[in-house]
């Protein structure tokens, strides 16, 4: 062992004290802040992990635990430990090698034009019939998980990549969410998937860790959590809950999947046990500078979540009608029409009394439609998705409550419902039929018993609602939209400060085409992605709509330029000035 290596290992050993408190956390920088030498060192270490089988080990672990680590509260906790496992493996082949993250929010406007996709960084799109990566430090890699194949990338818009979430959306989400689960589900249903599917190829599979882009991306995801924790360090480094997830209660004492000797509590504060911190890329500071200017122009205090928004962000049961997916603000409760109770009673009555199962299912549709209308969803265009989701929940709740009541075969009429809490009882329901072989309808008592049990039982719908299953995490703080509308214009010095904070050469933005000055909308992800990751497509759609509303607000402000647009403009136009 060389003297230099001995000194490095000694320094690493001293980093953690006897008490487990980290006395000298390792800094994780943004990849573009690395020197060319350190960047090459990182890429060389990553290549060694492919050669020694460590990258294959990590990919296989991700595949083996896929159903447990996605769509569940442990999402952020697992990937924090998983990314740290990658960092530890890198340090074994090159002690002290820098482990960077990729702040893709700076590239949100036009990701494929980022320097990250050049040969000096991670290489670009795949090519050929197998979409093999043929440029950069990972060119011509042969992977073994899950099958032998070339490392592949296939950008989701041909030679382009659909826009990512901009820095404004990330900061707004961090400022609004008050509980761990709210942040985790917001990230997982929102910004996380856009990067995976934007690059695609291996990155859109469960063996995505084949591509080092996976770890650069998830280190950024981890930084979003870390920055959120720093906003209230006295409490958030201990927070772990199941808010906005359809999961039983969770505990920091839970074991992290794939790591039988590690508990969630061991990863909640990376400054200690895992011994690292993040160095900001500048996008967060630049966005906050712009938000200060917006508040100054609007003449008010910084927008903060209202109690209603905080409750929604934290997963508490809503106190009004379901949130509007278009604007993010709670919709006013609709006044029940005078004829509603008779129509509900009529639908419930018609659903029984020996009417065949197919007709019972039709009447159940009528019943739940009326219930949904009474709760404020008319089924119009703006709330059609939420209305349909609510009807599914109500129908599943009724059947769930009926599982212990009499012979019935209505489960066959709803075999394609996919909510997890219904699937748990689907087999038992499907086996229930009359002793005489005749399919019986449901009488009023059965309907009401089923409704009561399904709604109020120990595993009923209300319990799921309380846990935040149907809540919408507000990405926009209450009042921010009105604040944006009140802004006159953004002062030039504020935009100049953004260039300085990001350490970019100044560009005359007035010479840039107007369309390139605007924040673009984020892409809608395919339904298969949500199903594959145990996610809620309706909730993701609502998050996306909230982000679009916010983007519209910023784009309407004269003189406003997003940090992502500043970064894009500096890279594209600075050489011409």
mmCIF file of C-alpha atoms in Angstrom, residues 35-268:
data_model
loop_
_atom_site.group_PDB
_atom_site.id
_atom_site.type_symbol
_atom_site.label_atom_id
_atom_site.label_comp_id
_atom_site.label_asym_id
_atom_site.label_seq_id
_atom_site.Cartn_x
_atom_site.Cartn_y
_atom_site.Cartn_z
ATOM 1 C CA UNK A 35 -12.297 20.111 -12.914
ATOM 2 C CA UNK A 36 -11.671 18.114 -16.115
ATOM 3 C CA UNK A 37 -9.231 15.971 -14.126
ATOM 4 C CA UNK A 38 -11.722 15.169 -11.353
ATOM 5 C CA UNK A 39 -14.449 14.529 -13.906
ATOM 6 C CA UNK A 40 -12.228 12.049 -15.759
ATOM 7 C CA UNK A 41 -11.379 10.425 -12.437
ATOM 8 C CA UNK A 42 -15.057 9.908 -11.649
ATOM 9 C CA UNK A 43 -15.730 8.376 -15.081
ATOM 10 C CA UNK A 44 -12.728 6.056 -14.759
ATOM 11 C CA UNK A 45 -13.904 4.854 -11.349
ATOM 12 C CA UNK A 46 -17.413 4.221 -12.756
ATOM 13 C CA UNK A 47 -15.865 2.182 -15.579
ATOM 14 C CA UNK A 48 -14.023 0.055 -13.026
ATOM 15 C CA UNK A 49 -17.357 -0.712 -11.318
ATOM 16 C CA UNK A 50 -18.628 -2.175 -14.569
ATOM 17 C CA UNK A 51 -15.456 -4.218 -14.950
ATOM 18 C CA UNK A 52 -15.413 -5.597 -11.392
ATOM 19 C CA UNK A 53 -19.131 -6.468 -11.335
ATOM 20 C CA UNK A 54 -20.204 -3.875 -8.776
ATOM 21 C CA UNK A 55 -22.438 -2.044 -11.253
ATOM 22 C CA UNK A 56 -24.136 -5.344 -12.122
ATOM 23 C CA UNK A 57 -24.634 -6.032 -8.396
ATOM 24 C CA UNK A 58 -26.328 -2.685 -7.924
ATOM 25 C CA UNK A 59 -28.535 -3.121 -10.996
ATOM 26 C CA UNK A 60 -29.639 -6.569 -9.854
ATOM 27 C CA UNK A 61 -30.456 -5.254 -6.370
ATOM 28 C CA UNK A 62 -32.625 -2.549 -7.923
ATOM 29 C CA UNK A 63 -34.438 -5.115 -10.085
ATOM 30 C CA UNK A 64 -34.934 -7.561 -7.208
ATOM 31 C CA UNK A 65 -36.476 -4.896 -4.948
ATOM 32 C CA UNK A 66 -38.347 -2.934 -7.634
ATOM 33 C CA UNK A 67 -41.882 -3.498 -6.332
ATOM 34 C CA UNK A 68 -40.904 -2.600 -2.768
ATOM 35 C CA UNK A 69 -38.920 0.577 -3.412
ATOM 36 C CA UNK A 70 -41.253 2.331 -5.882
ATOM 37 C CA UNK A 71 -44.676 3.684 -5.038
ATOM 38 C CA UNK A 72 -43.995 3.315 -1.304
ATOM 39 C CA UNK A 73 -42.726 5.682 1.419
ATOM 40 C CA UNK A 74 -39.281 4.081 1.405
ATOM 41 C CA UNK A 75 -38.624 5.459 -2.102
ATOM 42 C CA UNK A 76 -36.397 8.343 -0.996
ATOM 43 C CA UNK A 77 -34.811 6.456 1.891
ATOM 44 C CA UNK A 78 -33.862 3.435 -0.220
ATOM 45 C CA UNK A 79 -32.405 5.493 -3.043
ATOM 46 C CA UNK A 80 -30.377 7.598 -0.600
ATOM 47 C CA UNK A 81 -28.724 4.463 0.735
ATOM 48 C CA UNK A 82 -28.482 2.932 -2.742
ATOM 49 C CA UNK A 83 -26.702 5.993 -4.155
ATOM 50 C CA UNK A 84 -24.386 5.950 -1.157
ATOM 51 C CA UNK A 85 -23.643 2.290 -1.890
ATOM 52 C CA UNK A 86 -22.536 3.424 -5.356
ATOM 53 C CA UNK A 87 -20.369 6.146 -3.793
ATOM 54 C CA UNK A 88 -18.765 3.623 -1.439
ATOM 55 C CA UNK A 89 -18.019 1.288 -4.343
ATOM 56 C CA UNK A 90 -16.375 4.162 -6.217
ATOM 57 C CA UNK A 91 -14.202 4.925 -3.197
ATOM 58 C CA UNK A 92 -13.062 1.321 -2.993
ATOM 59 C CA UNK A 93 -11.570 1.492 -6.488
ATOM 60 C CA UNK A 94 -10.348 5.103 -6.109
ATOM 61 C CA UNK A 95 -10.278 6.384 -2.508
ATOM 62 C CA UNK A 96 -11.374 9.994 -2.315
ATOM 63 C CA UNK A 97 -12.851 10.144 -5.802
ATOM 64 C CA UNK A 98 -15.451 12.967 -6.036
ATOM 65 C CA UNK A 99 -19.076 11.781 -6.280
ATOM 66 C CA UNK A 100 -21.128 14.417 -8.121
ATOM 67 C CA UNK A 101 -24.819 14.918 -8.760
ATOM 68 C CA UNK A 102 -26.444 16.315 -11.903
ATOM 69 C CA UNK A 103 -28.705 19.330 -11.401
ATOM 70 C CA UNK A 104 -30.958 18.583 -14.361
ATOM 71 C CA UNK A 105 -33.264 21.491 -13.434
ATOM 72 C CA UNK A 106 -30.680 23.807 -15.030
ATOM 73 C CA UNK A 107 -31.152 21.846 -18.262
ATOM 74 C CA UNK A 108 -34.950 21.827 -18.032
ATOM 75 C CA UNK A 109 -35.535 24.066 -21.060
ATOM 76 C CA UNK A 110 -33.728 21.895 -23.608
ATOM 77 C CA UNK A 111 -32.091 18.918 -21.870
ATOM 78 C CA UNK A 112 -30.475 17.372 -24.962
ATOM 79 C CA UNK A 113 -28.501 20.592 -25.635
ATOM 80 C CA UNK A 114 -26.813 20.356 -22.228
ATOM 81 C CA UNK A 115 -23.032 19.842 -22.064
ATOM 82 C CA UNK A 116 -23.875 16.763 -19.969
ATOM 83 C CA UNK A 117 -24.672 14.900 -23.194
ATOM 84 C CA UNK A 118 -21.330 15.681 -24.860
ATOM 85 C CA UNK A 119 -18.284 13.414 -25.069
ATOM 86 C CA UNK A 120 -16.591 15.465 -22.345
ATOM 87 C CA UNK A 121 -19.308 14.389 -19.909
ATOM 88 C CA UNK A 122 -21.615 11.359 -20.224
ATOM 89 C CA UNK A 123 -21.999 10.991 -23.971
ATOM 90 C CA UNK A 124 -25.165 11.366 -25.966
ATOM 91 C CA UNK A 125 -28.091 9.483 -27.438
ATOM 92 C CA UNK A 126 -27.893 5.862 -28.490
ATOM 93 C CA UNK A 127 -27.560 4.852 -32.120
ATOM 94 C CA UNK A 128 -28.223 1.874 -34.344
ATOM 95 C CA UNK A 129 -30.967 -0.742 -34.100
ATOM 96 C CA UNK A 130 -30.220 -1.406 -30.403
ATOM 97 C CA UNK A 131 -29.780 2.292 -29.472
ATOM 98 C CA UNK A 132 -26.283 1.577 -28.183
ATOM 99 C CA UNK A 133 -24.323 4.410 -26.548
ATOM 100 C CA UNK A 134 -21.431 5.089 -28.916
ATOM 101 C CA UNK A 135 -19.939 8.298 -27.552
ATOM 102 C CA UNK A 136 -18.455 9.527 -24.304
ATOM 103 C CA UNK A 137 -16.846 7.590 -21.422
ATOM 104 C CA UNK A 138 -19.509 4.846 -21.429
ATOM 105 C CA UNK A 139 -19.377 4.107 -25.166
ATOM 106 C CA UNK A 140 -19.743 0.488 -26.243
ATOM 107 C CA UNK A 141 -20.387 -0.801 -22.750
ATOM 108 C CA UNK A 142 -21.680 -4.361 -22.582
ATOM 109 C CA UNK A 143 -24.116 -4.930 -19.730
ATOM 110 C CA UNK A 144 -25.241 -8.221 -18.184
ATOM 111 C CA UNK A 145 -28.387 -7.203 -16.244
ATOM 112 C CA UNK A 146 -30.993 -8.343 -16.975
ATOM 113 C CA UNK A 147 -29.618 -9.857 -20.188
ATOM 114 C CA UNK A 148 -26.428 -9.299 -22.115
ATOM 115 C CA UNK A 149 -26.869 -6.125 -24.154
ATOM 116 C CA UNK A 150 -25.221 -2.834 -24.990
ATOM 117 C CA UNK A 151 -25.821 0.153 -22.722
ATOM 118 C CA UNK A 152 -28.742 1.829 -24.471
ATOM 119 C CA UNK A 153 -30.249 5.308 -24.600
ATOM 120 C CA UNK A 154 -33.225 6.410 -26.667
ATOM 121 C CA UNK A 155 -34.240 10.039 -26.141
ATOM 122 C CA UNK A 156 -38.012 10.380 -25.881
ATOM 123 C CA UNK A 157 -38.311 13.013 -28.626
ATOM 124 C CA UNK A 158 -35.970 11.650 -31.260
ATOM 125 C CA UNK A 159 -32.785 13.692 -31.001
ATOM 126 C CA UNK A 160 -34.383 15.861 -28.303
ATOM 127 C CA UNK A 161 -35.516 15.271 -24.719
ATOM 128 C CA UNK A 162 -38.823 16.600 -23.369
ATOM 129 C CA UNK A 163 -38.394 19.446 -20.839
ATOM 130 C CA UNK A 164 -37.747 18.613 -17.196
ATOM 131 C CA UNK A 165 -39.242 20.333 -14.146
ATOM 132 C CA UNK A 166 -37.730 23.840 -13.855
ATOM 133 C CA UNK A 167 -36.080 25.112 -10.641
ATOM 134 C CA UNK A 168 -39.185 27.168 -9.770
ATOM 135 C CA UNK A 169 -41.346 24.028 -9.566
ATOM 136 C CA UNK A 170 -38.827 22.212 -7.391
ATOM 137 C CA UNK A 171 -38.486 25.094 -4.935
ATOM 138 C CA UNK A 172 -42.248 25.564 -4.786
ATOM 139 C CA UNK A 173 -42.764 21.892 -3.963
ATOM 140 C CA UNK A 174 -40.097 21.995 -1.259
ATOM 141 C CA UNK A 175 -41.602 25.121 0.299
ATOM 142 C CA UNK A 176 -45.119 23.690 0.330
ATOM 143 C CA UNK A 177 -44.726 20.082 1.491
ATOM 144 C CA UNK A 178 -44.680 19.760 5.264
ATOM 145 C CA UNK A 179 -44.399 15.971 5.629
ATOM 146 C CA UNK A 180 -41.877 13.459 4.324
ATOM 147 C CA UNK A 181 -44.446 11.383 2.436
ATOM 148 C CA UNK A 182 -45.857 14.453 0.717
ATOM 149 C CA UNK A 183 -42.428 15.364 -0.624
ATOM 150 C CA UNK A 184 -41.543 11.782 -1.548
ATOM 151 C CA UNK A 185 -44.786 11.151 -3.435
ATOM 152 C CA UNK A 186 -44.555 14.560 -5.112
ATOM 153 C CA UNK A 187 -41.052 13.809 -6.376
ATOM 154 C CA UNK A 188 -41.856 10.249 -7.373
ATOM 155 C CA UNK A 189 -45.085 11.095 -9.216
ATOM 156 C CA UNK A 190 -43.614 14.276 -10.679
ATOM 157 C CA UNK A 191 -40.063 15.269 -11.557
ATOM 158 C CA UNK A 192 -38.390 11.889 -11.028
ATOM 159 C CA UNK A 193 -39.865 10.043 -14.005
ATOM 160 C CA UNK A 194 -39.291 12.838 -16.525
ATOM 161 C CA UNK A 195 -35.522 12.298 -16.393
ATOM 162 C CA UNK A 196 -35.712 8.510 -16.599
ATOM 163 C CA UNK A 197 -38.040 8.571 -19.597
ATOM 164 C CA UNK A 198 -36.320 11.550 -21.210
ATOM 165 C CA UNK A 199 -33.057 9.610 -21.550
ATOM 166 C CA UNK A 200 -34.818 6.247 -21.813
ATOM 167 C CA UNK A 201 -33.089 3.097 -23.073
ATOM 168 C CA UNK A 202 -31.755 1.370 -19.973
ATOM 169 C CA UNK A 203 -32.863 4.394 -17.933
ATOM 170 C CA UNK A 204 -36.551 3.568 -18.490
ATOM 171 C CA UNK A 205 -36.170 0.052 -17.035
ATOM 172 C CA UNK A 206 -35.678 -1.358 -13.564
ATOM 173 C CA UNK A 207 -32.055 -2.088 -14.519
ATOM 174 C CA UNK A 208 -31.517 1.660 -15.015
ATOM 175 C CA UNK A 209 -28.451 1.585 -12.677
ATOM 176 C CA UNK A 210 -26.585 0.081 -15.658
ATOM 177 C CA UNK A 211 -26.219 3.693 -16.814
ATOM 178 C CA UNK A 212 -24.207 5.985 -14.500
ATOM 179 C CA UNK A 213 -26.769 8.640 -15.433
ATOM 180 C CA UNK A 214 -29.041 6.821 -12.954
ATOM 181 C CA UNK A 215 -26.805 7.744 -10.028
ATOM 182 C CA UNK A 216 -26.175 11.309 -11.195
ATOM 183 C CA UNK A 217 -29.968 11.677 -11.379
ATOM 184 C CA UNK A 218 -30.738 10.023 -8.039
ATOM 185 C CA UNK A 219 -28.052 11.987 -6.266
ATOM 186 C CA UNK A 220 -30.000 15.052 -7.446
ATOM 187 C CA UNK A 221 -33.220 13.484 -6.141
ATOM 188 C CA UNK A 222 -31.469 12.915 -2.828
ATOM 189 C CA UNK A 223 -30.319 16.544 -2.831
ATOM 190 C CA UNK A 224 -33.934 17.703 -3.237
ATOM 191 C CA UNK A 225 -34.782 15.765 -0.076
ATOM 192 C CA UNK A 226 -31.664 17.032 1.721
ATOM 193 C CA UNK A 227 -32.402 20.673 0.821
ATOM 194 C CA UNK A 228 -35.981 20.206 2.044
ATOM 195 C CA UNK A 229 -34.649 18.822 5.328
ATOM 196 C CA UNK A 230 -32.368 21.841 5.728
ATOM 197 C CA UNK A 231 -35.423 24.133 5.537
ATOM 198 C CA UNK A 232 -36.440 22.875 9.012
ATOM 199 C CA UNK A 233 -33.428 20.906 10.282
ATOM 200 C CA UNK A 234 -34.667 20.662 13.867
ATOM 201 C CA UNK A 235 -37.488 18.329 12.760
ATOM 202 C CA UNK A 236 -37.125 17.160 9.170
ATOM 203 C CA UNK A 237 -33.992 15.074 9.676
ATOM 204 C CA UNK A 238 -36.199 12.803 11.800
ATOM 205 C CA UNK A 239 -39.354 12.798 9.634
ATOM 206 C CA UNK A 240 -40.538 9.579 7.990
ATOM 207 C CA UNK A 241 -44.227 8.831 7.337
ATOM 208 C CA UNK A 242 -46.676 7.307 4.842
ATOM 209 C CA UNK A 243 -48.486 10.538 3.907
ATOM 210 C CA UNK A 244 -49.977 10.335 0.394
ATOM 211 C CA UNK A 245 -49.102 6.670 0.055
ATOM 212 C CA UNK A 246 -51.496 3.723 0.184
ATOM 213 C CA UNK A 247 -49.366 1.967 2.786
ATOM 214 C CA UNK A 248 -49.794 0.837 6.370
ATOM 215 C CA UNK A 249 -48.057 2.974 9.018
ATOM 216 C CA UNK A 250 -44.283 3.145 8.649
ATOM 217 C CA UNK A 251 -41.527 3.676 11.189
ATOM 218 C CA UNK A 252 -37.904 4.877 11.149
ATOM 219 C CA UNK A 253 -37.174 1.468 12.674
ATOM 220 C CA UNK A 254 -38.189 -0.240 9.412
ATOM 221 C CA UNK A 255 -35.477 -2.155 7.577
ATOM 222 C CA UNK A 256 -34.371 -0.670 4.251
ATOM 223 C CA UNK A 257 -35.146 -3.143 1.429
ATOM 224 C CA UNK A 258 -32.002 -4.824 0.138
ATOM 225 C CA UNK A 259 -30.004 -3.811 3.218
ATOM 226 C CA UNK A 260 -30.985 -6.109 6.110
ATOM 227 C CA UNK A 261 -28.586 -4.434 8.524
ATOM 228 C CA UNK A 262 -29.780 -0.884 7.831
ATOM 229 C CA UNK A 263 -32.864 0.852 9.167
ATOM 230 C CA UNK A 264 -34.549 3.916 7.751
ATOM 231 C CA UNK A 265 -33.423 5.970 10.744
ATOM 232 C CA UNK A 266 -29.818 5.293 9.728
ATOM 233 C CA UNK A 267 -30.226 7.288 6.505
ATOM 234 C CA UNK A 268 -32.481 10.153 7.581
#
